[in-house]
Amino acid sequence: MASKPVSLKVQPRGKKIRGLPSECSIYLQGSTTDLYQRIAKQSNFSIHRLRITKAEDGKPVPNDKSVSIDSTGLRDGATIQVKDLGPQIAWRTVFIIEYAGPLLIHPLFYFLRPYIYKNAPAEPSTLQTLSCLTITLHFLKRELETMFVHRFSNATMPAFNIFKNSAHYWLLSGLLIAYFTYAPNSMTATESSPALTYTGLALFVIGELGNLNAHLVLRSLRSSGGTERGVPKGLGFNWVTCPNYLFESIAWLGIMMINKSWSTGIFVAAAVGQMALWAKKKENRYRKELGPKYKKKRFAMIPGVW
């Protein structure tokens, strides 16, 4: 015999949500996703704008199909608080917009050099051509991965964040690198030793292919539309927690060896630093969520270093 549903008291947290019910009935055996869907339906509000917390201790109630109401400690008569997170935008859309910046900016600077710089030679240098090709291919790969490979644990993010996130790519990897790469007096406009250039190209190819493989491994661990996590295995995952960040760093090291611009170095330093923080957080999350299934690795991102 099925158990009876419990009744939860519902309160707004912060900004008022029009139509928010004062009570909600739910089965303890149901998932927290069921609770989110019920609240969203009853209030005629987007589920992606809701955050539910327990009133007694402020702990969040996750929107997760694998988490039961019972496991959260909610009981009959308990009070939950519902917060409006504000306008949201899909993570996939955010990534597409972010990467579109450098993907468009670099070819524009490359082909419009005579109109942007004074005394620019008619033909770009070999290194300028290679820089444009490698950077454009890198962000084209990212766009394709966003559309066809990545599966996101969170469907949306606050819409305002699109400006902050895009600034990193449009300004740093886009305008900053492009302006000082295709200038006629840049280091990229000069010749370089073939050994340095070929080494940079090799690192770029290795990094991009290794990064793609890591993303395919991570994709295989999650069902379409699911939020479950598994223990990743394969190339690089035995070395560090986040080989996708490791290989991305290798690819950008290759680009920097080809490019030879200080502006590229600034972007790489900022990007690697940010990925290092993400890697440490992900390593901690793996240990917390997967428990004994996940064997803590000695390094999160760079073998022997971090």
PDB file of C-alpha atoms in Angstrom:
ATOM      1  CA  MET A   1       0.000   0.000   0.000  1.00  0.00           C
ATOM      2  CA  ALA A   2       1.358   3.376  -0.970  1.00  0.00           C
ATOM      3  CA  SER A   3       2.115   5.787   1.862  1.00  0.00           C
ATOM      4  CA  LYS A   4       0.080   8.957   2.314  1.00  0.00           C
ATOM      5  CA  PRO A   5       1.505  12.249   1.079  1.00  0.00           C
ATOM      6  CA  VAL A   6       2.869  14.743   3.576  1.00  0.00           C
ATOM      7  CA  SER A   7       1.923  18.407   3.608  1.00  0.00           C
ATOM      8  CA  LEU A   8       4.654  21.045   3.485  1.00  0.00           C
ATOM      9  CA  LYS A   9       4.165  24.708   4.308  1.00  0.00           C
ATOM     10  CA  VAL A  10       5.504  27.020   1.594  1.00  0.00           C
ATOM     11  CA  GLN A  11       6.920  30.500   2.176  1.00  0.00           C
ATOM     12  CA  PRO A  12       8.558  32.955  -0.243  1.00  0.00           C
ATOM     13  CA  ARG A  13      12.174  33.862   0.461  1.00  0.00           C
ATOM     14  CA  GLY A  14      13.012  37.363  -0.628  1.00  0.00           C
ATOM     15  CA  LYS A  15      11.120  38.648  -3.646  1.00  0.00           C
ATOM     16  CA  LYS A  16       7.443  37.649  -3.741  1.00  0.00           C
ATOM     17  CA  ILE A  17       6.449  34.976  -6.259  1.00  0.00           C
ATOM     18  CA  ARG A  18       2.955  35.550  -7.587  1.00  0.00           C
ATOM     19  CA  GLY A  19       0.853  32.385  -7.393  1.00  0.00           C
ATOM     20  CA  LEU A  20       3.155  30.615  -4.935  1.00  0.00           C
ATOM     21  CA  PRO A  21       0.982  28.123  -2.975  1.00  0.00           C
ATOM     22  CA  SER A  22       0.927  28.254   0.816  1.00  0.00           C
ATOM     23  CA  GLU A  23       1.037  24.451   1.048  1.00  0.00           C
ATOM     24  CA  CYS A  24       2.238  21.575  -1.070  1.00  0.00           C
ATOM     25  CA  SER A  25       1.501  17.841  -0.778  1.00  0.00           C
ATOM     26  CA  ILE A  26       4.240  15.400  -1.759  1.00  0.00           C
ATOM     27  CA  TYR A  27       5.174  11.762  -1.119  1.00  0.00           C
ATOM     28  CA  LEU A  28       8.305  11.182   0.966  1.00  0.00           C
ATOM     29  CA  GLN A  29       9.354   8.533  -1.550  1.00  0.00           C
ATOM     30  CA  GLY A  30       9.162  11.075  -4.369  1.00  0.00           C
ATOM     31  CA  SER A  31      12.212  12.912  -5.642  1.00  0.00           C
ATOM     32  CA  THR A  32      13.098  16.505  -4.947  1.00  0.00           C
ATOM     33  CA  THR A  33      12.626  17.118  -8.663  1.00  0.00           C
ATOM     34  CA  ASP A  34       8.978  16.186  -8.166  1.00  0.00           C
ATOM     35  CA  LEU A  35       8.758  18.894  -5.501  1.00  0.00           C
ATOM     36  CA  TYR A  36      10.287  21.510  -7.794  1.00  0.00           C
ATOM     37  CA  GLN A  37       7.949  20.545 -10.629  1.00  0.00           C
ATOM     38  CA  ARG A  38       4.903  20.706  -8.365  1.00  0.00           C
ATOM     39  CA  ILE A  39       5.831  24.136  -6.976  1.00  0.00           C
ATOM     40  CA  ALA A  40       6.592  25.459 -10.473  1.00  0.00           C
ATOM     41  CA  LYS A  41       3.311  24.154 -11.868  1.00  0.00           C
ATOM     42  CA  GLN A  42       1.169  25.444  -9.014  1.00  0.00           C
ATOM     43  CA  SER A  43       2.760  28.901  -9.124  1.00  0.00           C
ATOM     44  CA  ASN A  44       2.954  28.987 -12.946  1.00  0.00           C
ATOM     45  CA  PHE A  45       6.636  29.887 -12.634  1.00  0.00           C
ATOM     46  CA  SER A  46       9.770  28.671 -14.415  1.00  0.00           C
ATOM     47  CA  ILE A  47      11.338  25.765 -12.536  1.00  0.00           C
ATOM     48  CA  HIS A  48      14.798  27.109 -13.436  1.00  0.00           C
ATOM     49  CA  ARG A  49      14.178  30.294 -11.450  1.00  0.00           C
ATOM     50  CA  LEU A  50      13.347  28.447  -8.226  1.00  0.00           C
ATOM     51  CA  ARG A  51      15.584  27.573  -5.297  1.00  0.00           C
ATOM     52  CA  ILE A  52      14.047  25.648  -2.409  1.00  0.00           C
ATOM     53  CA  THR A  53      15.540  25.584   1.082  1.00  0.00           C
ATOM     54  CA  LYS A  54      14.470  24.130   4.413  1.00  0.00           C
ATOM     55  CA  ALA A  55      13.206  26.891   6.693  1.00  0.00           C
ATOM     56  CA  GLU A  56      14.516  25.278   9.887  1.00  0.00           C
ATOM     57  CA  ASP A  57      18.204  25.267   8.927  1.00  0.00           C
ATOM     58  CA  GLY A  58      18.444  27.019   5.560  1.00  0.00           C
ATOM     59  CA  LYS A  59      19.878  23.933   3.855  1.00  0.00           C
ATOM     60  CA  PRO A  60      19.144  23.773   0.113  1.00  0.00           C
ATOM     61  CA  VAL A  61      16.821  21.138  -1.311  1.00  0.00           C
ATOM     62  CA  PRO A  62      18.455  20.106  -4.604  1.00  0.00           C
ATOM     63  CA  ASN A  63      16.534  19.673  -7.828  1.00  0.00           C
ATOM     64  CA  ASP A  64      17.728  16.103  -8.306  1.00  0.00           C
ATOM     65  CA  LYS A  65      15.846  13.031  -9.509  1.00  0.00           C
ATOM     66  CA  SER A  66      18.130  10.788  -7.450  1.00  0.00           C
ATOM     67  CA  VAL A  67      17.420  12.567  -4.132  1.00  0.00           C
ATOM     68  CA  SER A  68      14.243  11.608  -2.269  1.00  0.00           C
ATOM     69  CA  ILE A  69      12.145  13.971  -0.154  1.00  0.00           C
ATOM     70  CA  ASP A  70      12.633  11.616   2.766  1.00  0.00           C
ATOM     71  CA  SER A  71      16.447  11.866   2.569  1.00  0.00           C
ATOM     72  CA  THR A  72      16.302  15.655   2.967  1.00  0.00           C
ATOM     73  CA  GLY A  73      14.709  15.336   6.398  1.00  0.00           C
ATOM     74  CA  LEU A  74      11.455  17.037   5.413  1.00  0.00           C
ATOM     75  CA  ARG A  75       8.439  15.728   7.307  1.00  0.00           C
ATOM     76  CA  ASP A  76       4.720  16.464   7.529  1.00  0.00           C
ATOM     77  CA  GLY A  77       4.179  20.082   8.573  1.00  0.00           C
ATOM     78  CA  ALA A  78       7.738  21.191   7.739  1.00  0.00           C
ATOM     79  CA  THR A  79       8.248  24.571   6.103  1.00  0.00           C
ATOM     80  CA  ILE A  80      10.148  25.153   2.890  1.00  0.00           C
ATOM     81  CA  GLN A  81      11.192  28.524   1.511  1.00  0.00           C
ATOM     82  CA  VAL A  82      11.156  29.287  -2.218  1.00  0.00           C
ATOM     83  CA  LYS A  83      13.442  31.936  -3.721  1.00  0.00           C
ATOM     84  CA  ASP A  84      13.152  33.572  -7.146  1.00  0.00           C
ATOM     85  CA  LEU A  85      16.637  33.439  -8.679  1.00  0.00           C
ATOM     86  CA  GLY A  86      15.736  36.013 -11.313  1.00  0.00           C
ATOM     87  CA  PRO A  87      15.923  35.752 -15.110  1.00  0.00           C
ATOM     88  CA  GLN A  88      17.890  32.728 -16.263  1.00  0.00           C
ATOM     89  CA  ILE A  89      19.755  31.737 -19.423  1.00  0.00           C
ATOM     90  CA  ALA A  90      20.706  28.253 -20.608  1.00  0.00           C
ATOM     91  CA  TRP A  91      24.308  27.220 -19.971  1.00  0.00           C
ATOM     92  CA  ARG A  92      24.590  25.976 -23.557  1.00  0.00           C
ATOM     93  CA  THR A  93      23.548  29.397 -24.846  1.00  0.00           C
ATOM     94  CA  VAL A  94      26.073  31.094 -22.563  1.00  0.00           C
ATOM     95  CA  PHE A  95      28.929  28.952 -23.868  1.00  0.00           C
ATOM     96  CA  ILE A  96      27.963  29.540 -27.503  1.00  0.00           C
ATOM     97  CA  ILE A  97      27.916  33.310 -26.974  1.00  0.00           C
ATOM     98  CA  GLU A  98      31.205  33.273 -25.025  1.00  0.00           C
ATOM     99  CA  TYR A  99      33.157  31.365 -27.659  1.00  0.00           C
ATOM    100  CA  ALA A 100      31.632  33.292 -30.560  1.00  0.00           C
ATOM    101  CA  GLY A 101      33.680  36.345 -29.526  1.00  0.00           C
ATOM    102  CA  PRO A 102      37.218  35.128 -30.252  1.00  0.00           C
ATOM    103  CA  LEU A 103      35.901  32.909 -33.047  1.00  0.00           C
ATOM    104  CA  LEU A 104      34.805  36.048 -34.927  1.00  0.00           C
ATOM    105  CA  ILE A 105      37.364  38.573 -33.685  1.00  0.00           C
ATOM    106  CA  HIS A 106      40.545  36.752 -34.762  1.00  0.00           C
ATOM    107  CA  PRO A 107      39.594  36.224 -38.441  1.00  0.00           C
ATOM    108  CA  LEU A 108      38.367  39.838 -38.595  1.00  0.00           C
ATOM    109  CA  PHE A 109      41.674  41.229 -37.294  1.00  0.00           C
ATOM    110  CA  TYR A 110      43.637  38.844 -39.516  1.00  0.00           C
ATOM    111  CA  PHE A 111      41.890  39.785 -42.761  1.00  0.00           C
ATOM    112  CA  LEU A 112      41.388  43.475 -41.951  1.00  0.00           C
ATOM    113  CA  ARG A 113      44.976  44.154 -40.826  1.00  0.00           C
ATOM    114  CA  PRO A 114      45.652  46.745 -43.596  1.00  0.00           C
ATOM    115  CA  TYR A 115      42.628  48.740 -42.403  1.00  0.00           C
ATOM    116  CA  ILE A 116      43.328  48.421 -38.670  1.00  0.00           C
ATOM    117  CA  TYR A 117      47.094  49.082 -38.533  1.00  0.00           C
ATOM    118  CA  LYS A 118      49.213  51.691 -40.238  1.00  0.00           C
ATOM    119  CA  ASN A 119      52.008  50.375 -42.480  1.00  0.00           C
ATOM    120  CA  ALA A 120      50.755  46.808 -42.196  1.00  0.00           C
ATOM    121  CA  PRO A 121      52.338  44.597 -44.887  1.00  0.00           C
ATOM    122  CA  ALA A 122      50.019  43.148 -47.491  1.00  0.00           C
ATOM    123  CA  GLU A 123      50.760  39.603 -46.434  1.00  0.00           C
ATOM    124  CA  PRO A 124      50.638  38.350 -42.807  1.00  0.00           C
ATOM    125  CA  SER A 125      53.592  36.494 -41.380  1.00  0.00           C
ATOM    126  CA  THR A 126      53.623  32.715 -41.125  1.00  0.00           C
ATOM    127  CA  LEU A 127      53.253  32.922 -37.349  1.00  0.00           C
ATOM    128  CA  GLN A 128      50.294  35.296 -37.642  1.00  0.00           C
ATOM    129  CA  THR A 129      48.612  32.853 -40.006  1.00  0.00           C
ATOM    130  CA  LEU A 130      49.316  29.922 -37.682  1.00  0.00           C
ATOM    131  CA  SER A 131      48.065  31.916 -34.689  1.00  0.00           C
ATOM    132  CA  CYS A 132      44.797  32.720 -36.430  1.00  0.00           C
ATOM    133  CA  LEU A 133      44.336  29.100 -37.521  1.00  0.00           C
ATOM    134  CA  THR A 134      45.077  27.528 -34.126  1.00  0.00           C
ATOM    135  CA  ILE A 135      43.012  29.988 -32.093  1.00  0.00           C
ATOM    136  CA  THR A 136      40.079  29.833 -34.515  1.00  0.00           C
ATOM    137  CA  LEU A 137      40.185  26.022 -34.577  1.00  0.00           C
ATOM    138  CA  HIS A 138      40.333  25.955 -30.771  1.00  0.00           C
ATOM    139  CA  PHE A 139      37.165  28.000 -30.354  1.00  0.00           C
ATOM    140  CA  LEU A 140      35.405  26.289 -33.261  1.00  0.00           C
ATOM    141  CA  LYS A 141      36.048  22.991 -31.457  1.00  0.00           C
ATOM    142  CA  ARG A 142      34.621  24.478 -28.282  1.00  0.00           C
ATOM    143  CA  GLU A 143      31.467  25.586 -30.089  1.00  0.00           C
ATOM    144  CA  LEU A 144      30.964  22.128 -31.598  1.00  0.00           C
ATOM    145  CA  GLU A 145      31.552  20.454 -28.232  1.00  0.00           C
ATOM    146  CA  THR A 146      29.013  22.781 -26.632  1.00  0.00           C
ATOM    147  CA  MET A 147      26.394  21.854 -29.209  1.00  0.00           C
ATOM    148  CA  PHE A 148      27.045  18.126 -29.560  1.00  0.00           C
ATOM    149  CA  VAL A 149      29.182  16.795 -26.664  1.00  0.00           C
ATOM    150  CA  HIS A 150      28.665  18.601 -23.362  1.00  0.00           C
ATOM    151  CA  ARG A 151      25.932  17.596 -20.934  1.00  0.00           C
ATOM    152  CA  PHE A 152      25.257  20.136 -18.209  1.00  0.00           C
ATOM    153  CA  SER A 153      24.381  19.334 -14.592  1.00  0.00           C
ATOM    154  CA  ASN A 154      22.647  22.723 -14.282  1.00  0.00           C
ATOM    155  CA  ALA A 155      20.258  23.785 -17.015  1.00  0.00           C
ATOM    156  CA  THR A 156      20.549  27.542 -16.486  1.00  0.00           C
ATOM    157  CA  MET A 157      22.512  30.340 -14.844  1.00  0.00           C
ATOM    158  CA  PRO A 158      21.561  33.949 -13.948  1.00  0.00           C
ATOM    159  CA  ALA A 159      21.128  35.869 -17.197  1.00  0.00           C
ATOM    160  CA  PHE A 160      23.284  38.786 -15.988  1.00  0.00           C
ATOM    161  CA  ASN A 161      26.317  36.460 -15.764  1.00  0.00           C
ATOM    162  CA  ILE A 162      26.472  36.370 -19.555  1.00  0.00           C
ATOM    163  CA  PHE A 163      28.212  39.759 -19.506  1.00  0.00           C
ATOM    164  CA  LYS A 164      30.793  38.732 -16.909  1.00  0.00           C
ATOM    165  CA  ASN A 165      31.522  35.378 -18.544  1.00  0.00           C
ATOM    166  CA  SER A 166      31.684  36.784 -22.065  1.00  0.00           C
ATOM    167  CA  ALA A 167      34.101  39.540 -21.040  1.00  0.00           C
ATOM    168  CA  HIS A 168      36.776  36.923 -20.280  1.00  0.00           C
ATOM    169  CA  TYR A 169      36.623  35.525 -23.808  1.00  0.00           C
ATOM    170  CA  TRP A 170      35.614  38.547 -25.904  1.00  0.00           C
ATOM    171  CA  LEU A 171      38.113  40.898 -24.252  1.00  0.00           C
ATOM    172  CA  LEU A 172      41.054  38.721 -23.161  1.00  0.00           C
ATOM    173  CA  SER A 173      41.223  35.884 -25.705  1.00  0.00           C
ATOM    174  CA  GLY A 174      39.518  37.980 -28.365  1.00  0.00           C
ATOM    175  CA  LEU A 175      40.451  41.667 -28.533  1.00  0.00           C
ATOM    176  CA  LEU A 176      43.589  41.631 -26.366  1.00  0.00           C
ATOM    177  CA  ILE A 177      45.307  38.705 -28.101  1.00  0.00           C
ATOM    178  CA  ALA A 178      44.117  39.669 -31.587  1.00  0.00           C
ATOM    179  CA  TYR A 179      45.191  43.319 -31.449  1.00  0.00           C
ATOM    180  CA  PHE A 180      48.763  42.546 -30.354  1.00  0.00           C
ATOM    181  CA  THR A 181      49.108  39.401 -32.493  1.00  0.00           C
ATOM    182  CA  TYR A 182      48.288  40.826 -35.911  1.00  0.00           C
ATOM    183  CA  ALA A 183      50.036  44.189 -35.422  1.00  0.00           C
ATOM    184  CA  PRO A 184      52.936  44.750 -37.876  1.00  0.00           C
ATOM    185  CA  ASN A 185      55.405  45.372 -35.031  1.00  0.00           C
ATOM    186  CA  SER A 186      54.397  42.358 -32.900  1.00  0.00           C
ATOM    187  CA  MET A 187      56.636  39.410 -32.071  1.00  0.00           C
ATOM    188  CA  THR A 188      54.236  37.287 -34.102  1.00  0.00           C
ATOM    189  CA  ALA A 189      55.072  39.332 -37.198  1.00  0.00           C
ATOM    190  CA  THR A 190      58.724  38.211 -36.998  1.00  0.00           C
ATOM    191  CA  GLU A 191      60.296  34.881 -37.844  1.00  0.00           C
ATOM    192  CA  SER A 192      60.791  32.158 -35.269  1.00  0.00           C
ATOM    193  CA  SER A 193      62.909  29.039 -35.017  1.00  0.00           C
ATOM    194  CA  PRO A 194      61.224  26.107 -36.802  1.00  0.00           C
ATOM    195  CA  ALA A 195      61.870  23.907 -33.768  1.00  0.00           C
ATOM    196  CA  LEU A 196      59.863  26.233 -31.508  1.00  0.00           C
ATOM    197  CA  THR A 197      57.022  26.527 -34.015  1.00  0.00           C
ATOM    198  CA  TYR A 198      56.794  22.781 -34.688  1.00  0.00           C
ATOM    199  CA  THR A 199      56.917  22.031 -30.968  1.00  0.00           C
ATOM    200  CA  GLY A 200      54.100  24.505 -30.417  1.00  0.00           C
ATOM    201  CA  LEU A 201      52.017  22.892 -33.179  1.00  0.00           C
ATOM    202  CA  ALA A 202      52.624  19.429 -31.722  1.00  0.00           C
ATOM    203  CA  LEU A 203      51.553  20.553 -28.243  1.00  0.00           C
ATOM    204  CA  PHE A 204      48.468  22.222 -29.728  1.00  0.00           C
ATOM    205  CA  VAL A 205      47.366  19.036 -31.517  1.00  0.00           C
ATOM    206  CA  ILE A 206      48.086  16.806 -28.501  1.00  0.00           C
ATOM    207  CA  GLY A 207      46.263  19.191 -26.168  1.00  0.00           C
ATOM    208  CA  GLU A 208      43.182  19.559 -28.363  1.00  0.00           C
ATOM    209  CA  LEU A 209      42.811  15.816 -29.007  1.00  0.00           C
ATOM    210  CA  GLY A 210      43.413  14.949 -25.352  1.00  0.00           C
ATOM    211  CA  ASN A 211      40.889  17.568 -24.275  1.00  0.00           C
ATOM    212  CA  LEU A 212      38.281  16.223 -26.727  1.00  0.00           C
ATOM    213  CA  ASN A 213      38.830  12.670 -25.470  1.00  0.00           C
ATOM    214  CA  ALA A 214      38.348  13.812 -21.851  1.00  0.00           C
ATOM    215  CA  HIS A 215      35.081  15.547 -22.779  1.00  0.00           C
ATOM    216  CA  LEU A 216      33.814  12.400 -24.536  1.00  0.00           C
ATOM    217  CA  VAL A 217      34.639  10.331 -21.442  1.00  0.00           C
ATOM    218  CA  LEU A 218      32.750  12.769 -19.202  1.00  0.00           C
ATOM    219  CA  ARG A 219      29.788  12.766 -21.592  1.00  0.00           C
ATOM    220  CA  SER A 220      29.562   8.965 -21.406  1.00  0.00           C
ATOM    221  CA  LEU A 221      29.070   9.138 -17.631  1.00  0.00           C
ATOM    222  CA  ARG A 222      25.811  11.105 -17.794  1.00  0.00           C
ATOM    223  CA  SER A 223      22.529  10.312 -19.497  1.00  0.00           C
ATOM    224  CA  SER A 224      20.872  12.930 -21.669  1.00  0.00           C
ATOM    225  CA  GLY A 225      19.142  15.401 -19.360  1.00  0.00           C
ATOM    226  CA  GLY A 226      20.515  13.640 -16.270  1.00  0.00           C
ATOM    227  CA  THR A 227      22.594  15.015 -13.409  1.00  0.00           C
ATOM    228  CA  GLU A 228      24.213  11.792 -12.203  1.00  0.00           C
ATOM    229  CA  ARG A 229      27.981  11.567 -11.768  1.00  0.00           C
ATOM    230  CA  GLY A 230      30.270   8.631 -12.361  1.00  0.00           C
ATOM    231  CA  VAL A 231      33.950   7.897 -11.886  1.00  0.00           C
ATOM    232  CA  PRO A 232      35.803   8.927 -15.070  1.00  0.00           C
ATOM    233  CA  LYS A 233      38.516   6.618 -16.363  1.00  0.00           C
ATOM    234  CA  GLY A 234      40.835   6.660 -19.336  1.00  0.00           C
ATOM    235  CA  LEU A 235      43.622   8.782 -20.797  1.00  0.00           C
ATOM    236  CA  GLY A 236      44.706  11.397 -18.282  1.00  0.00           C
ATOM    237  CA  PHE A 237      42.157  10.470 -15.616  1.00  0.00           C
ATOM    238  CA  ASN A 238      44.723   8.228 -13.924  1.00  0.00           C
ATOM    239  CA  TRP A 239      47.087  11.197 -13.640  1.00  0.00           C
ATOM    240  CA  VAL A 240      44.832  13.974 -12.424  1.00  0.00           C
ATOM    241  CA  THR A 241      41.203  14.652 -11.536  1.00  0.00           C
ATOM    242  CA  CYS A 242      40.615  17.011 -14.486  1.00  0.00           C
ATOM    243  CA  PRO A 243      42.680  16.035 -17.539  1.00  0.00           C
ATOM    244  CA  ASN A 244      40.375  18.185 -19.688  1.00  0.00           C
ATOM    245  CA  TYR A 245      41.901  21.237 -18.001  1.00  0.00           C
ATOM    246  CA  LEU A 246      45.396  19.726 -18.230  1.00  0.00           C
ATOM    247  CA  PHE A 247      45.124  19.157 -21.982  1.00  0.00           C
ATOM    248  CA  GLU A 248      43.567  22.584 -22.546  1.00  0.00           C
ATOM    249  CA  SER A 249      46.571  24.130 -20.792  1.00  0.00           C
ATOM    250  CA  ILE A 250      48.897  22.105 -23.038  1.00  0.00           C
ATOM    251  CA  ALA A 251      47.049  23.332 -26.144  1.00  0.00           C
ATOM    252  CA  TRP A 252      47.362  26.967 -25.047  1.00  0.00           C
ATOM    253  CA  LEU A 253      51.050  26.461 -24.223  1.00  0.00           C
ATOM    254  CA  GLY A 254      51.448  25.369 -27.841  1.00  0.00           C
ATOM    255  CA  ILE A 255      49.584  28.447 -29.092  1.00  0.00           C
ATOM    256  CA  MET A 256      51.758  30.666 -26.894  1.00  0.00           C
ATOM    257  CA  MET A 257      54.947  29.138 -28.357  1.00  0.00           C
ATOM    258  CA  ILE A 258      53.673  29.894 -31.865  1.00  0.00           C
ATOM    259  CA  ASN A 259      52.245  33.285 -31.003  1.00  0.00           C
ATOM    260  CA  LYS A 260      55.056  34.681 -28.807  1.00  0.00           C
ATOM    261  CA  SER A 261      52.828  37.568 -27.653  1.00  0.00           C
ATOM    262  CA  TRP A 262      52.717  38.826 -24.096  1.00  0.00           C
ATOM    263  CA  SER A 263      48.967  39.324 -24.522  1.00  0.00           C
ATOM    264  CA  THR A 264      48.540  35.579 -25.046  1.00  0.00           C
ATOM    265  CA  GLY A 265      50.567  34.967 -21.904  1.00  0.00           C
ATOM    266  CA  ILE A 266      48.183  37.135 -19.874  1.00  0.00           C
ATOM    267  CA  PHE A 267      45.154  35.187 -21.103  1.00  0.00           C
ATOM    268  CA  VAL A 268      46.839  31.824 -20.536  1.00  0.00           C
ATOM    269  CA  ALA A 269      47.845  32.783 -16.990  1.00  0.00           C
ATOM    270  CA  ALA A 270      44.274  33.877 -16.184  1.00  0.00           C
ATOM    271  CA  ALA A 271      42.719  30.801 -17.827  1.00  0.00           C
ATOM    272  CA  VAL A 272      45.068  28.264 -16.220  1.00  0.00           C
ATOM    273  CA  GLY A 273      44.613  29.904 -12.811  1.00  0.00           C
ATOM    274  CA  GLN A 274      40.833  29.722 -13.116  1.00  0.00           C
ATOM    275  CA  MET A 275      40.924  26.094 -14.311  1.00  0.00           C
ATOM    276  CA  ALA A 276      43.169  25.200 -11.371  1.00  0.00           C
ATOM    277  CA  LEU A 277      40.528  26.504  -8.953  1.00  0.00           C
ATOM    278  CA  TRP A 278      37.754  24.649 -10.814  1.00  0.00           C
ATOM    279  CA  ALA A 279      39.812  21.444 -10.752  1.00  0.00           C
ATOM    280  CA  LYS A 280      40.303  21.592  -6.984  1.00  0.00           C
ATOM    281  CA  LYS A 281      36.583  22.207  -6.421  1.00  0.00           C
ATOM    282  CA  LYS A 282      35.672  19.323  -8.714  1.00  0.00           C
ATOM    283  CA  GLU A 283      38.102  17.000  -6.941  1.00  0.00           C
ATOM    284  CA  ASN A 284      36.495  17.875  -3.596  1.00  0.00           C
ATOM    285  CA  ARG A 285      33.008  17.349  -5.058  1.00  0.00           C
ATOM    286  CA  TYR A 286      33.957  13.937  -6.448  1.00  0.00           C
ATOM    287  CA  ARG A 287      35.201  12.802  -3.036  1.00  0.00           C
ATOM    288  CA  LYS A 288      32.067  14.124  -1.305  1.00  0.00           C
ATOM    289  CA  GLU A 289      29.470  12.780  -3.749  1.00  0.00           C
ATOM    290  CA  LEU A 290      31.071   9.536  -4.922  1.00  0.00           C
ATOM    291  CA  GLY A 291      32.629   8.495  -1.606  1.00  0.00           C
ATOM    292  CA  PRO A 292      34.605   5.236  -1.787  1.00  0.00           C
ATOM    293  CA  LYS A 293      33.870   4.912  -5.506  1.00  0.00           C
ATOM    294  CA  TYR A 294      36.250   7.766  -6.141  1.00  0.00           C
ATOM    295  CA  LYS A 295      39.874   7.232  -5.271  1.00  0.00           C
ATOM    296  CA  LYS A 296      41.401  10.566  -4.362  1.00  0.00           C
ATOM    297  CA  LYS A 297      44.189  11.441  -6.765  1.00  0.00           C
ATOM    298  CA  ARG A 298      47.307  13.186  -5.628  1.00  0.00           C
ATOM    299  CA  PHE A 299      46.873  16.048  -8.096  1.00  0.00           C
ATOM    300  CA  ALA A 300      43.794  17.849  -9.400  1.00  0.00           C
ATOM    301  CA  MET A 301      45.081  19.277 -12.687  1.00  0.00           C
ATOM    302  CA  ILE A 302      48.843  19.269 -13.280  1.00  0.00           C
ATOM    303  CA  PRO A 303      50.857  16.114 -12.354  1.00  0.00           C
ATOM    304  CA  GLY A 304      53.485  16.872  -9.740  1.00  0.00           C
ATOM    305  CA  VAL A 305      52.360  20.485  -9.336  1.00  0.00           C
ATOM    306  CA  TRP A 306      48.633  20.948  -8.536  1.00  0.00           C
TER     307      TRP A 306
END
